[in-house]
Amino acid sequence: MRIAINGMGRIGRLLFRRLLHHQHIQIIAVNDIMPIESLAYLLQYDSVYGTFAEKVTIADNHIVVGDRSILYVQKADPLQLPWEALQVHTVLECSGMFSTAPLAGQHIQSGAKKVLLSTTGAGDIPLLIYGHNHVKDSSKLDIVSPGGCMTNCSTHILYLLQSIGIASAQINVLHSYTTRQELVDTWHKQPRRGRAAAESIIPVEVDLYQSLERLMPGLKDKVATLSIRVPVANGAMADFTVEMQRMVTPAEINNLFKHAAANEYRGVLDYTEEELVSLDVKGNTHSCLIDGSLTSVAGKQVKIIAWFDNEYGFTSRMIDWLELWSS
């Protein structure tokens, strides 16, 4: 499969690293507006995942790594991108700027066959979570949203709990700071996002509940969500407080997830009882890692904790999508 990456931010660059030598997927081109020297530097050196094992160099307008030479394009307008001439099958839309059907569709107009977003996207784009509803006519769709890292974590957990019965759920995701926050205090339309990310615990409004209601209409008006940004560069801990429709025990809840991790959710959801911290999940490929050691019950209320690498876990699902389409 011949692919291109549009937008070389955190997700775009990690996908580049992970897909560079993929057996069935070939990166043909990447597009961003930054200078090519800056991109080469950011691909070589990464504060979270370390220095890339191979040397990244520049030759004309190509990024060169080993025997691979990838065209670097600098176009702000997707309609000017050379996807047709390059015979690009799938564009990974990682800029975050083209997340509606008309905007993402510009990649199709430029010659690509499919577009996979790196975000939830607007309501006019199908929201398909890998491991949940990803087989739903996905081969016939031109543009797909695979959700975001928090949606991929939460969907599987709530879906499994629905087999018992959910009365209501509160989800609080303690999340590393992101590029949409600031290093020093400045103006932001969401004032808390404008506060120094490495100096405070910062509550951030998220639309996660809307995505979950789209995926599971039976949860409409039963789910509330919040993200708390904490001063770490990577990793997240999702805290679920769920009111069940009947009494349960921690053992019953843990067995539910343990069984799922070993069977139908293998590779997507995992289970552990080790005493982990966020750093321990760096590079973990799962959408969520249930921490059974922290499961607790009070009346019909269940507390569930799940870890995930917000970058590595999410890009793993994007790669799953590419492998599904390439097969």
CSV table of C-alpha atoms in Angstrom, one decimal:
chain,number,residue,atom,x,y,z
A,1,MET,CA,0.0,0.0,0.0
A,2,ARG,CA,1.3,3.4,-1.0
A,3,ILE,CA,0.6,6.0,1.6
A,4,ALA,CA,1.3,9.7,2.4
A,5,ILE,CA,1.3,11.5,5.7
A,6,ASN,CA,-0.3,15.0,5.8
A,7,GLY,CA,0.9,16.9,8.9
A,8,MET,CA,4.2,16.0,10.6
A,9,GLY,CA,3.3,16.7,14.2
A,10,ARG,CA,3.6,14.2,17.1
A,11,ILE,CA,1.4,11.6,15.5
A,12,GLY,CA,2.7,12.1,11.9
A,13,ARG,CA,6.3,11.8,13.0
A,14,LEU,CA,5.7,8.7,15.1
A,15,LEU,CA,3.8,7.0,12.2
A,16,PHE,CA,6.7,7.8,10.0
A,17,ARG,CA,9.1,6.1,12.4
A,18,ARG,CA,6.9,3.1,12.8
A,19,LEU,CA,5.9,2.6,9.1
A,20,LEU,CA,9.3,3.4,7.5
A,21,HIS,CA,10.2,-0.3,7.1
A,22,HIS,CA,6.7,-1.9,7.2
A,23,GLN,CA,6.6,-5.0,5.0
A,24,HIS,CA,3.3,-4.1,3.3
A,25,ILE,CA,3.1,-0.3,3.6
A,26,GLN,CA,5.3,2.2,1.8
A,27,ILE,CA,5.5,5.8,2.7
A,28,ILE,CA,5.7,7.7,-0.6
A,29,ALA,CA,5.5,11.3,0.6
A,30,VAL,CA,4.9,13.5,3.6
A,31,ASN,CA,3.5,17.0,3.6
A,32,ASP,CA,4.0,19.9,6.1
A,33,ILE,CA,4.9,23.6,5.9
A,34,MET,CA,7.9,23.5,8.2
A,35,PRO,CA,11.4,23.7,6.7
A,36,ILE,CA,12.8,20.3,5.6
A,37,GLU,CA,15.8,20.7,7.9
A,38,SER,CA,13.4,21.1,10.9
A,39,LEU,CA,11.5,17.9,10.0
A,40,ALA,CA,14.7,15.9,9.6
A,41,TYR,CA,15.9,17.1,13.0
A,42,LEU,CA,12.5,16.2,14.7
A,43,LEU,CA,12.5,12.8,13.0
A,44,GLN,CA,16.0,12.1,14.3
A,45,TYR,CA,15.6,13.3,17.8
A,46,ASP,CA,12.5,12.8,20.0
A,47,SER,CA,12.2,13.7,23.7
A,48,VAL,CA,9.7,10.9,24.4
A,49,TYR,CA,10.9,8.0,22.3
A,50,GLY,CA,14.6,8.8,22.0
A,51,THR,CA,17.0,9.2,19.1
A,52,PHE,CA,16.0,7.4,15.9
A,53,ALA,CA,18.2,4.3,15.4
A,54,GLU,CA,18.9,5.3,11.8
A,55,LYS,CA,20.5,8.5,10.4
A,56,VAL,CA,18.0,10.9,8.9
A,57,THR,CA,19.4,13.0,6.1
A,58,ILE,CA,18.2,15.3,3.3
A,59,ALA,CA,18.7,14.9,-0.5
A,60,ASP,CA,17.1,17.7,-2.6
A,61,ASN,CA,13.5,17.7,-1.5
A,62,HIS,CA,13.6,14.2,0.0
A,63,ILE,CA,13.9,12.8,3.5
A,64,VAL,CA,16.4,9.9,3.3
A,65,VAL,CA,16.7,7.1,5.9
A,66,GLY,CA,18.9,4.2,4.9
A,67,ASP,CA,17.8,3.0,1.5
A,68,ARG,CA,14.4,4.8,1.8
A,69,SER,CA,13.9,8.2,0.1
A,70,ILE,CA,10.6,9.9,0.9
A,71,LEU,CA,9.4,13.0,-1.1
A,72,TYR,CA,8.8,16.1,1.1
A,73,VAL,CA,6.0,18.3,-0.1
A,74,GLN,CA,5.2,21.8,1.4
A,75,LYS,CA,1.7,22.7,0.4
A,76,ALA,CA,-0.9,24.3,2.7
A,77,ASP,CA,-3.7,23.4,0.2
A,78,PRO,CA,-4.6,19.7,-0.1
A,79,LEU,CA,-5.9,20.4,-3.6
A,80,GLN,CA,-2.3,21.1,-4.7
A,81,LEU,CA,-0.9,17.8,-3.4
A,82,PRO,CA,0.4,15.3,-6.0
A,83,TRP,CA,-1.4,12.2,-4.7
A,84,GLU,CA,-2.6,11.2,-8.1
A,85,ALA,CA,0.8,11.5,-9.8
A,86,LEU,CA,2.4,9.6,-6.9
A,87,GLN,CA,-0.3,6.9,-7.0
A,88,VAL,CA,-1.0,7.3,-3.3
A,89,HIS,CA,-3.7,5.0,-2.0
A,90,THR,CA,-4.2,6.2,1.5
A,91,VAL,CA,-3.5,9.6,3.1
A,92,LEU,CA,-3.0,9.7,6.9
A,93,GLU,CA,-4.5,13.1,7.7
A,94,CYS,CA,-2.5,14.1,10.8
A,95,SER,CA,-2.6,17.9,10.6
A,96,GLY,CA,-5.8,18.2,12.6
A,97,MET,CA,-6.9,20.9,10.1
A,98,PHE,CA,-9.0,18.8,7.7
A,99,SER,CA,-11.4,16.9,9.9
A,100,THR,CA,-14.7,17.4,8.1
A,101,ALA,CA,-15.9,15.4,5.1
A,102,PRO,CA,-15.5,18.3,2.6
A,103,LEU,CA,-12.0,19.2,3.9
A,104,ALA,CA,-10.7,15.7,4.2
A,105,GLY,CA,-12.3,15.0,0.8
A,106,GLN,CA,-9.8,17.3,-0.8
A,107,HIS,CA,-7.2,14.5,-0.5
A,108,ILE,CA,-9.6,12.3,-2.6
A,109,GLN,CA,-9.9,15.1,-5.2
A,110,SER,CA,-6.1,15.2,-5.3
A,111,GLY,CA,-6.0,11.5,-6.3
A,112,ALA,CA,-5.9,9.5,-3.1
A,113,LYS,CA,-8.3,6.6,-2.7
A,114,LYS,CA,-8.8,6.7,1.1
A,115,VAL,CA,-8.2,9.1,4.0
A,116,LEU,CA,-7.6,8.0,7.6
A,117,LEU,CA,-7.9,10.8,10.1
A,118,SER,CA,-5.7,11.0,13.3
A,119,THR,CA,-8.6,12.5,15.3
A,120,THR,CA,-12.3,12.0,16.0
A,121,GLY,CA,-13.4,14.4,13.2
A,122,ALA,CA,-16.8,15.9,12.5
A,123,GLY,CA,-20.1,14.1,12.6
A,124,ASP,CA,-20.2,13.8,8.9
A,125,ILE,CA,-17.2,11.3,8.9
A,126,PRO,CA,-17.9,7.7,10.0
A,127,LEU,CA,-16.4,7.1,13.5
A,128,LEU,CA,-15.1,3.5,13.6
A,129,ILE,CA,-13.1,2.3,16.5
A,130,TYR,CA,-10.7,-0.6,15.7
A,131,GLY,CA,-11.7,-3.6,17.8
A,132,HIS,CA,-15.3,-2.3,18.2
A,133,ASN,CA,-17.0,-1.5,15.0
A,134,HIS,CA,-14.2,-1.3,12.5
A,135,VAL,CA,-15.5,-4.0,10.2
A,136,LYS,CA,-18.8,-2.1,9.5
A,137,ASP,CA,-18.5,-1.6,5.7
A,138,SER,CA,-15.1,0.0,6.2
A,139,SER,CA,-13.8,-1.3,2.9
A,140,LYS,CA,-16.5,0.8,1.1
A,141,LEU,CA,-15.7,4.1,2.9
A,142,ASP,CA,-13.3,6.7,1.5
A,143,ILE,CA,-12.9,8.7,4.7
A,144,VAL,CA,-12.7,7.2,8.2
A,145,SER,CA,-12.1,8.5,11.6
A,146,PRO,CA,-10.5,6.0,14.0
A,147,GLY,CA,-11.4,8.2,17.0
A,148,GLY,CA,-8.8,9.6,19.4
A,149,CYS,CA,-6.6,8.0,22.1
A,150,MET,CA,-9.2,8.6,24.8
A,151,THR,CA,-12.1,7.3,22.7
A,152,ASN,CA,-10.1,4.1,21.8
A,153,CYS,CA,-9.4,3.5,25.5
A,154,SER,CA,-13.0,4.3,26.7
A,155,THR,CA,-15.1,2.6,24.1
A,156,HIS,CA,-14.0,-1.0,24.8
A,157,ILE,CA,-14.3,-0.6,28.6
A,158,LEU,CA,-17.8,0.8,28.5
A,159,TYR,CA,-18.9,-1.7,25.8
A,160,LEU,CA,-17.8,-4.6,28.0
A,161,LEU,CA,-19.4,-3.1,31.1
A,162,GLN,CA,-22.7,-2.8,29.2
A,163,SER,CA,-22.9,-6.6,29.2
A,164,ILE,CA,-23.7,-6.2,32.9
A,165,GLY,CA,-25.6,-2.9,32.7
A,166,ILE,CA,-24.5,0.7,33.1
A,167,ALA,CA,-26.7,3.3,34.9
A,168,SER,CA,-24.2,6.1,34.5
A,169,ALA,CA,-20.5,6.7,34.1
A,170,GLN,CA,-18.0,9.5,35.0
A,171,ILE,CA,-14.7,9.4,33.1
A,172,ASN,CA,-11.7,11.4,34.1
A,173,VAL,CA,-8.6,11.0,31.9
A,174,LEU,CA,-5.3,12.1,33.6
A,175,HIS,CA,-3.4,12.9,30.4
A,176,SER,CA,0.1,14.2,29.6
A,177,TYR,CA,0.2,17.7,28.3
A,178,THR,CA,-0.1,18.2,24.5
A,179,THR,CA,0.8,20.7,21.8
A,180,ARG,CA,-2.6,22.3,22.2
A,181,GLN,CA,-1.4,23.7,25.6
A,182,GLU,CA,1.2,26.3,26.4
A,183,LEU,CA,4.6,26.2,28.1
A,184,VAL,CA,4.1,29.7,29.6
A,185,ASP,CA,1.0,31.5,30.5
A,186,THR,CA,-0.7,33.2,27.5
A,187,TRP,CA,-4.1,33.9,26.0
A,188,HIS,CA,-6.3,31.0,25.0
A,189,LYS,CA,-10.0,30.7,24.2
A,190,GLN,CA,-10.1,28.0,26.8
A,191,PRO,CA,-8.2,29.9,29.6
A,192,ARG,CA,-6.9,26.8,31.4
A,193,ARG,CA,-5.2,25.6,28.2
A,194,GLY,CA,-3.3,28.8,28.2
A,195,ARG,CA,-1.7,28.2,31.5
A,196,ALA,CA,1.9,26.8,31.8
A,197,ALA,CA,1.5,23.0,31.1
A,198,ALA,CA,4.5,21.9,33.0
A,199,GLU,CA,3.7,23.8,36.1
A,200,SER,CA,0.1,22.9,37.0
A,201,ILE,CA,-2.5,20.2,37.0
A,202,ILE,CA,-4.9,21.6,34.4
A,203,PRO,CA,-8.6,20.5,33.8
A,204,VAL,CA,-9.5,20.5,30.2
A,205,GLU,CA,-13.0,20.2,28.6
A,206,VAL,CA,-13.2,17.3,26.1
A,207,ASP,CA,-16.0,16.1,23.8
A,208,LEU,CA,-15.2,12.4,24.6
A,209,TYR,CA,-18.8,11.9,25.8
A,210,GLN,CA,-20.2,12.9,22.5
A,211,SER,CA,-18.0,10.3,20.7
A,212,LEU,CA,-19.1,7.6,23.1
A,213,GLU,CA,-22.8,8.5,22.6
A,214,ARG,CA,-22.3,8.3,18.8
A,215,LEU,CA,-20.7,4.8,19.2
A,216,MET,CA,-23.1,3.5,21.9
A,217,PRO,CA,-26.5,5.4,21.6
A,218,GLY,CA,-27.7,3.5,24.7
A,219,LEU,CA,-25.4,5.6,26.8
A,220,LYS,CA,-26.9,9.0,25.8
A,221,ASP,CA,-27.1,11.3,28.8
A,222,LYS,CA,-25.5,8.7,31.0
A,223,VAL,CA,-21.8,9.6,30.5
A,224,ALA,CA,-19.8,12.7,31.6
A,225,THR,CA,-16.1,13.2,30.7
A,226,LEU,CA,-13.2,15.4,31.7
A,227,SER,CA,-9.5,15.4,31.0
A,228,ILE,CA,-7.0,16.5,33.6
A,229,ARG,CA,-3.6,17.4,32.0
A,230,VAL,CA,-0.6,16.6,34.3
A,231,PRO,CA,3.0,17.7,33.9
A,232,VAL,CA,4.4,14.7,32.1
A,233,ALA,CA,5.2,14.5,28.4
A,234,ASN,CA,3.7,11.1,27.7
A,235,GLY,CA,1.2,8.6,29.0
A,236,ALA,CA,-2.3,8.7,30.5
A,237,MET,CA,-4.4,7.1,33.2
A,238,ALA,CA,-8.2,6.8,32.6
A,239,ASP,CA,-10.3,6.8,35.8
A,240,PHE,CA,-13.8,5.3,35.3
A,241,THR,CA,-16.4,5.7,38.0
A,242,VAL,CA,-19.4,3.6,36.8
A,243,GLU,CA,-22.7,3.1,38.5
A,244,MET,CA,-23.8,-0.4,37.5
A,245,GLN,CA,-27.4,-1.6,37.3
A,246,ARG,CA,-26.7,-4.4,39.8
A,247,MET,CA,-24.2,-5.3,42.5
A,248,VAL,CA,-20.9,-6.6,41.3
A,249,THR,CA,-17.6,-7.6,42.8
A,250,PRO,CA,-14.0,-6.5,41.9
A,251,ALA,CA,-13.3,-10.1,40.9
A,252,GLU,CA,-16.3,-10.2,38.5
A,253,ILE,CA,-15.1,-7.0,36.9
A,254,ASN,CA,-11.5,-8.1,36.6
A,255,ASN,CA,-12.5,-11.4,35.2
A,256,LEU,CA,-14.6,-9.7,32.5
A,257,PHE,CA,-11.6,-7.7,31.3
A,258,LYS,CA,-9.1,-10.5,31.8
A,259,HIS,CA,-11.1,-12.8,29.6
A,260,ALA,CA,-11.6,-10.0,26.9
A,261,ALA,CA,-7.8,-9.4,26.8
A,262,ALA,CA,-7.1,-13.0,26.2
A,263,ASN,CA,-9.7,-13.5,23.6
A,264,GLU,CA,-11.7,-11.1,21.3
A,265,TYR,CA,-9.8,-8.0,22.4
A,266,ARG,CA,-6.4,-9.5,22.2
A,267,GLY,CA,-3.9,-6.8,20.9
A,268,VAL,CA,-6.3,-4.0,21.6
A,269,LEU,CA,-7.1,-4.3,25.3
A,270,ASP,CA,-4.8,-5.8,27.9
A,271,TYR,CA,-5.0,-6.6,31.6
A,272,THR,CA,-2.4,-6.4,34.4
A,273,GLU,CA,-2.2,-6.5,38.2
A,274,GLU,CA,1.3,-5.2,38.4
A,275,GLU,CA,1.9,-2.0,40.3
A,276,LEU,CA,2.5,0.4,37.3
A,277,VAL,CA,3.0,4.1,36.9
A,278,SER,CA,2.5,6.1,33.7
A,279,LEU,CA,6.1,5.8,32.5
A,280,ASP,CA,5.7,2.0,32.4
A,281,VAL,CA,3.3,2.1,29.5
A,282,LYS,CA,5.5,4.2,27.2
A,283,GLY,CA,5.6,2.3,23.9
A,284,ASN,CA,2.7,0.1,24.9
A,285,THR,CA,0.7,-0.8,21.7
A,286,HIS,CA,-2.7,-1.4,23.4
A,287,SER,CA,-5.6,1.1,23.4
A,288,CYS,CA,-6.0,0.4,27.1
A,289,LEU,CA,-4.3,-1.6,29.8
A,290,ILE,CA,-6.7,-2.4,32.7
A,291,ASP,CA,-5.0,-2.2,36.1
A,292,GLY,CA,-6.9,-4.9,38.0
A,293,SER,CA,-4.9,-4.1,41.2
A,294,LEU,CA,-6.9,-0.8,41.4
A,295,THR,CA,-10.4,-2.1,40.7
A,296,SER,CA,-12.8,-1.4,43.6
A,297,VAL,CA,-16.5,-1.4,44.4
A,298,ALA,CA,-18.7,0.6,46.7
A,299,GLY,CA,-22.3,-0.4,46.5
A,300,LYS,CA,-23.2,-0.5,42.8
A,301,GLN,CA,-20.4,1.9,42.0
A,302,VAL,CA,-17.3,0.5,40.3
A,303,LYS,CA,-13.9,2.2,40.0
A,304,ILE,CA,-11.8,1.1,37.1
A,305,ILE,CA,-8.3,2.4,36.2
A,306,ALA,CA,-6.8,2.0,32.7
A,307,TRP,CA,-3.4,3.1,31.4
A,308,PHE,CA,-2.4,3.9,27.8
A,309,ASP,CA,0.3,5.6,25.8
A,310,ASN,CA,-1.6,8.4,24.2
A,311,GLU,CA,0.7,8.4,21.1
A,312,TYR,CA,2.0,4.9,20.7
A,313,GLY,CA,-1.2,3.1,21.5
A,314,PHE,CA,-3.3,5.3,19.2
A,315,THR,CA,-0.8,5.0,16.3
A,316,SER,CA,-1.0,1.3,16.7
A,317,ARG,CA,-4.7,1.4,15.9
A,318,MET,CA,-4.0,3.6,12.8
A,319,ILE,CA,-1.5,1.0,11.7
A,320,ASP,CA,-4.1,-1.7,12.3
A,321,TRP,CA,-6.4,0.2,9.9
A,322,LEU,CA,-3.7,0.4,7.2
A,323,GLU,CA,-3.0,-3.3,7.6
A,324,LEU,CA,-6.7,-4.1,7.3
A,325,TRP,CA,-7.1,-2.1,4.1
A,326,SER,CA,-3.8,-3.4,2.6
A,327,SER,CA,-5.0,-7.0,3.1
